[in-house]
Amino acid sequence: GESVGLHLPTLSVQEGDNSIINCAYSNSASDYFIWYKQESGKGPQFIIDIRSNMDKRQGQRVTVLLNKTVKHLSLQIAATQPGDSAVYFCAENMSTGGSYIPTFGRGTSLIVHP
Amino acid sequence: EPEVTQTPSHQVTQMGQEVILRCVPISNHLYFYWYRQILGQKVEFLVSFYNNEISEKSEIFDDQFSVERPDGSNFTLKIRSTKLEDSAMYFCASSEARTQNQPQHFGDGTRLSIL
């Protein structure tokens, strides 16, 4: 079946570095993508989203890039801080047909060393 | 900032017993969801709810599961006869609208442990 997955299960960076977390999706009909952050003991927290008619979207210290040609999504975090340590996962959504149910990836654990 | 709240934070139940997980969605939100996350695995969709009825449900959401909005604020998930494999984190989420640019807001979950 089609699935959303992540290339790297763990990413370790130094405080102040930029972090890049990658996600591959296989459902070419997906048209909405979301990045979530999940800290230990907490629920997923929305970070940023992007529609399929865009290839880049920026937020505060975060940027999401979408490459539909290779079905790849990335999350860039600038000047990574210890508070950014968490599991990050992407989710894809296929709104055609009226379904808004996201399919989640497994997640990448980001570890930020002070 | 308004948030989704879930109770209890941890529920321990004997196999075969019924359990009710409770959620208070964000007050002006119209769409409600339940997800589960088995330890170390992906977040999985269970069910969505709008206008007092189920909008969509996954294969996981079988006859032992039910949802209810008993009043204007609570949204509950009931598991009638729990099994060991129901042990997981259960997350409630809500969204203002069901359009693409309205992300879902999640609660911090209920950890369900079936003995």
CSV table of C-alpha atoms in Angstrom, one decimal:
chain,number,residue,atom,x,y,z
A,1,GLY,CA,0.0,0.0,0.0
A,2,GLU,CA,1.0,3.6,-0.3
A,3,SER,CA,2.7,5.1,2.7
A,4,VAL,CA,4.5,8.1,4.2
A,5,GLY,CA,7.9,7.5,5.5
A,6,LEU,CA,11.0,9.2,6.8
A,7,HIS,CA,14.6,8.7,5.6
A,8,LEU,CA,16.4,9.2,9.0
A,9,PRO,CA,15.1,7.9,12.3
A,10,THR,CA,17.5,10.0,14.4
A,11,LEU,CA,19.1,13.3,13.7
A,12,SER,CA,21.7,14.8,16.1
A,13,VAL,CA,22.7,18.4,15.7
A,14,GLN,CA,24.6,21.1,17.6
A,15,GLU,CA,22.7,24.1,19.0
A,16,GLY,CA,22.7,26.8,16.5
A,17,ASP,CA,23.0,24.6,13.5
A,18,ASN,CA,20.3,24.3,10.9
A,19,SER,CA,18.4,21.0,10.8
A,20,ILE,CA,16.8,19.3,7.8
A,21,ILE,CA,14.3,16.5,8.3
A,22,ASN,CA,13.1,14.6,5.3
A,23,CYS,CA,10.0,12.8,4.4
A,24,ALA,CA,9.1,10.7,1.3
A,25,TYR,CA,5.5,10.2,0.3
A,26,SER,CA,4.2,7.7,-2.2
A,27,ASN,CA,0.6,8.8,-2.8
A,28,SER,CA,0.8,11.2,-5.8
A,29,ALA,CA,-2.8,12.2,-5.2
A,30,SER,CA,-1.9,13.8,-1.8
A,31,ASP,CA,-2.4,17.5,-2.0
A,32,TYR,CA,-1.9,18.8,1.6
A,33,PHE,CA,1.1,18.1,3.8
A,34,ILE,CA,1.7,18.9,7.5
A,35,TRP,CA,4.7,18.7,9.8
A,36,TYR,CA,4.1,17.9,13.4
A,37,LYS,CA,6.4,18.1,16.4
A,38,GLN,CA,5.8,15.6,19.3
A,39,GLU,CA,7.6,16.1,22.6
A,40,SER,CA,7.8,13.3,25.1
A,41,GLY,CA,4.5,12.8,26.8
A,42,LYS,CA,2.6,15.2,24.6
A,43,GLY,CA,0.4,15.2,21.6
A,44,PRO,CA,1.5,16.1,18.1
A,45,GLN,CA,1.8,19.9,17.7
A,46,PHE,CA,1.2,21.5,14.4
A,47,ILE,CA,4.3,23.3,13.0
A,48,ILE,CA,3.7,24.1,9.4
A,49,ASP,CA,1.7,23.0,6.4
A,50,ILE,CA,1.9,23.3,2.7
A,51,ARG,CA,-0.5,22.7,-0.2
A,52,SER,CA,0.5,20.9,-3.4
A,53,ASN,CA,0.2,24.1,-5.4
A,54,MET,CA,3.2,25.5,-3.5
A,55,ASP,CA,6.8,24.3,-3.4
A,56,LYS,CA,8.0,26.3,-0.4
A,57,ARG,CA,6.5,27.8,2.7
A,58,GLN,CA,8.2,29.7,5.5
A,59,GLY,CA,7.2,30.1,9.1
A,60,GLN,CA,9.1,31.3,12.1
A,61,ARG,CA,12.5,29.6,11.9
A,62,VAL,CA,11.0,26.8,9.9
A,63,THR,CA,10.7,26.2,6.2
A,64,VAL,CA,8.9,23.4,4.4
A,65,LEU,CA,9.9,22.4,0.9
A,66,LEU,CA,7.8,20.2,-1.3
A,67,ASN,CA,9.2,18.5,-4.4
A,68,LYS,CA,6.3,16.8,-6.2
A,69,THR,CA,8.4,15.4,-8.9
A,70,VAL,CA,10.2,13.1,-6.5
A,71,LYS,CA,7.5,13.1,-3.9
A,72,HIS,CA,9.7,14.5,-1.2
A,73,LEU,CA,9.0,16.8,1.7
A,74,SER,CA,11.5,18.5,4.0
A,75,LEU,CA,11.4,20.5,7.1
A,76,GLN,CA,14.2,23.0,7.7
A,77,ILE,CA,14.7,24.4,11.2
A,78,ALA,CA,17.1,27.4,11.4
A,79,ALA,CA,19.3,28.0,14.4
A,80,THR,CA,18.2,24.8,16.1
A,81,GLN,CA,17.7,25.2,19.9
A,82,PRO,CA,17.6,22.5,22.6
A,83,GLY,CA,13.8,23.1,22.9
A,84,ASP,CA,13.5,21.8,19.3
A,85,SER,CA,14.5,18.3,20.5
A,86,ALA,CA,11.4,16.1,19.7
A,87,VAL,CA,10.1,13.7,17.2
A,88,TYR,CA,9.1,15.3,14.0
A,89,PHE,CA,6.7,13.6,11.6
A,90,CYS,CA,5.0,14.5,8.4
A,91,ALA,CA,1.5,13.7,7.4
A,92,GLU,CA,-0.1,13.7,4.0
A,93,ASN,CA,-3.7,14.3,3.1
A,94,MET,CA,-5.7,13.6,0.1
A,95,SER,CA,-8.7,15.9,0.0
A,96,THR,CA,-10.1,14.7,-3.3
A,97,GLY,CA,-13.2,12.7,-2.7
A,98,GLY,CA,-13.8,14.7,0.4
A,99,SER,CA,-11.5,12.7,2.7
A,100,TYR,CA,-9.4,14.8,5.0
A,101,ILE,CA,-7.8,12.0,6.9
A,102,PRO,CA,-4.0,12.4,7.3
A,103,THR,CA,-1.6,9.5,6.9
A,104,PHE,CA,1.3,9.9,9.3
A,105,GLY,CA,4.9,8.9,8.9
A,106,ARG,CA,6.8,7.2,11.6
A,107,GLY,CA,8.9,10.2,12.7
A,108,THR,CA,12.4,11.4,13.1
A,109,SER,CA,13.9,12.0,16.5
A,110,LEU,CA,15.8,15.3,16.5
A,111,ILE,CA,18.4,15.6,19.3
A,112,VAL,CA,19.9,19.0,19.8
A,113,HIS,CA,23.2,19.1,21.8
A,114,PRO,CA,23.9,22.3,23.7
B,1,GLU,CA,-4.1,29.8,23.6
B,2,PRO,CA,-7.1,27.4,23.7
B,3,GLU,CA,-6.2,23.7,23.8
B,4,VAL,CA,-7.7,20.3,23.5
B,5,THR,CA,-7.8,18.6,26.9
B,6,GLN,CA,-8.0,14.8,27.6
B,7,THR,CA,-8.8,12.8,30.7
B,8,PRO,CA,-7.5,10.7,32.2
B,9,SER,CA,-3.9,11.0,31.3
B,10,HIS,CA,-3.4,7.3,32.1
B,11,GLN,CA,-6.0,4.6,32.3
B,12,VAL,CA,-5.3,1.0,33.4
B,13,THR,CA,-8.1,-1.5,32.7
B,14,GLN,CA,-8.5,-5.2,32.9
B,15,MET,CA,-8.9,-7.0,29.6
B,16,GLY,CA,-12.6,-7.4,28.7
B,17,GLN,CA,-13.7,-4.3,30.6
B,18,GLU,CA,-15.2,-1.2,29.0
B,19,VAL,CA,-13.3,2.0,29.0
B,20,ILE,CA,-14.3,5.6,28.2
B,21,LEU,CA,-11.7,8.2,27.2
B,22,ARG,CA,-12.8,11.8,27.4
B,23,CYS,CA,-11.9,14.9,25.4
B,24,VAL,CA,-12.8,18.5,25.5
B,25,PRO,CA,-12.1,20.0,22.1
B,26,ILE,CA,-11.4,23.6,21.4
B,27,SER,CA,-14.7,25.4,21.9
B,28,ASN,CA,-15.3,26.9,18.5
B,29,HIS,CA,-14.1,23.8,16.6
B,30,LEU,CA,-16.6,21.8,14.6
B,31,TYR,CA,-14.7,18.6,13.7
B,32,PHE,CA,-13.4,16.1,16.1
B,33,TYR,CA,-11.1,13.2,15.7
B,34,TRP,CA,-9.6,10.2,17.6
B,35,TYR,CA,-6.2,8.7,16.8
B,36,ARG,CA,-4.2,6.1,18.5
B,37,GLN,CA,-0.4,5.6,18.6
B,38,ILE,CA,0.9,2.2,19.7
B,39,LEU,CA,4.3,2.5,21.4
B,40,GLY,CA,7.0,3.2,18.8
B,41,GLN,CA,4.6,3.2,15.9
B,42,LYS,CA,2.8,5.8,13.7
B,43,VAL,CA,-0.1,7.8,14.7
B,44,GLU,CA,-3.2,6.1,13.2
B,45,PHE,CA,-6.5,7.6,12.4
B,46,LEU,CA,-9.6,6.0,14.1
B,47,VAL,CA,-12.6,8.2,13.5
B,48,SER,CA,-13.8,11.7,12.6
B,49,PHE,CA,-17.0,13.3,13.8
B,50,TYR,CA,-19.0,16.2,12.7
B,51,ASN,CA,-22.5,17.5,13.3
B,52,ASN,CA,-23.2,14.7,15.8
B,53,GLU,CA,-22.3,11.8,13.4
B,54,ILE,CA,-19.3,9.9,12.3
B,55,SER,CA,-17.8,11.4,9.1
B,56,GLU,CA,-15.1,8.8,8.4
B,57,LYS,CA,-13.7,5.8,10.2
B,58,SER,CA,-10.7,3.5,9.6
B,59,GLU,CA,-10.6,-0.3,9.6
B,60,ILE,CA,-9.3,-0.1,13.2
B,61,PHE,CA,-12.6,1.5,14.3
B,62,ASP,CA,-14.6,-1.7,14.5
B,63,ASP,CA,-17.8,-2.6,16.4
B,64,GLN,CA,-16.1,-2.4,19.8
B,65,PHE,CA,-15.5,1.3,19.4
B,66,SER,CA,-18.0,4.1,19.6
B,67,VAL,CA,-17.9,7.8,19.9
B,68,GLU,CA,-20.3,10.3,21.4
B,69,ARG,CA,-20.7,14.0,22.0
B,70,PRO,CA,-22.9,13.8,25.0
B,71,ASP,CA,-23.1,17.6,25.6
B,72,GLY,CA,-21.8,20.8,24.1
B,73,SER,CA,-18.2,20.3,25.3
B,74,ASN,CA,-17.2,16.7,25.7
B,75,PHE,CA,-16.3,14.1,23.0
B,76,THR,CA,-15.8,10.6,24.1
B,77,LEU,CA,-14.3,7.3,22.8
B,78,LYS,CA,-15.7,4.1,24.2
B,79,ILE,CA,-14.1,0.7,23.9
B,80,ARG,CA,-16.6,-1.9,24.9
B,81,SER,CA,-14.5,-5.0,25.6
B,82,THR,CA,-10.9,-4.1,25.7
B,83,LYS,CA,-8.2,-6.4,24.3
B,84,LEU,CA,-4.5,-6.4,25.1
B,85,GLU,CA,-3.7,-4.9,21.7
B,86,ASP,CA,-5.8,-1.9,22.5
B,87,SER,CA,-3.0,-0.7,24.7
B,88,ALA,CA,-1.8,2.6,23.2
B,89,MET,CA,-1.8,6.3,23.4
B,90,TYR,CA,-5.1,7.7,22.3
B,91,PHE,CA,-5.2,11.3,21.0
B,92,CYS,CA,-8.2,13.5,20.5
B,93,ALA,CA,-8.0,16.3,18.0
B,94,SER,CA,-10.2,19.0,16.8
B,95,SER,CA,-10.3,21.5,13.9
B,96,GLU,CA,-12.2,24.6,13.1
B,97,ALA,CA,-13.1,23.4,9.6
B,98,ARG,CA,-12.5,20.5,7.4
B,99,THR,CA,-10.6,22.4,4.7
B,100,GLN,CA,-7.0,21.9,3.8
B,101,ASN,CA,-5.6,25.0,5.6
B,102,GLN,CA,-7.2,24.2,8.9
B,103,PRO,CA,-4.8,22.0,10.8
B,104,GLN,CA,-5.9,19.7,13.6
B,105,HIS,CA,-5.1,20.5,17.2
B,106,PHE,CA,-4.2,17.6,19.4
B,107,GLY,CA,-4.6,16.9,23.0
B,108,ASP,CA,-1.8,15.4,25.1
B,109,GLY,CA,-3.4,11.9,24.9
B,110,THR,CA,-4.6,9.2,27.3
B,111,ARG,CA,-2.2,6.3,27.8
B,112,LEU,CA,-4.4,3.2,27.9
B,113,SER,CA,-2.9,0.1,29.5
B,114,ILE,CA,-4.8,-3.2,29.2
B,115,LEU,CA,-3.8,-5.9,31.7
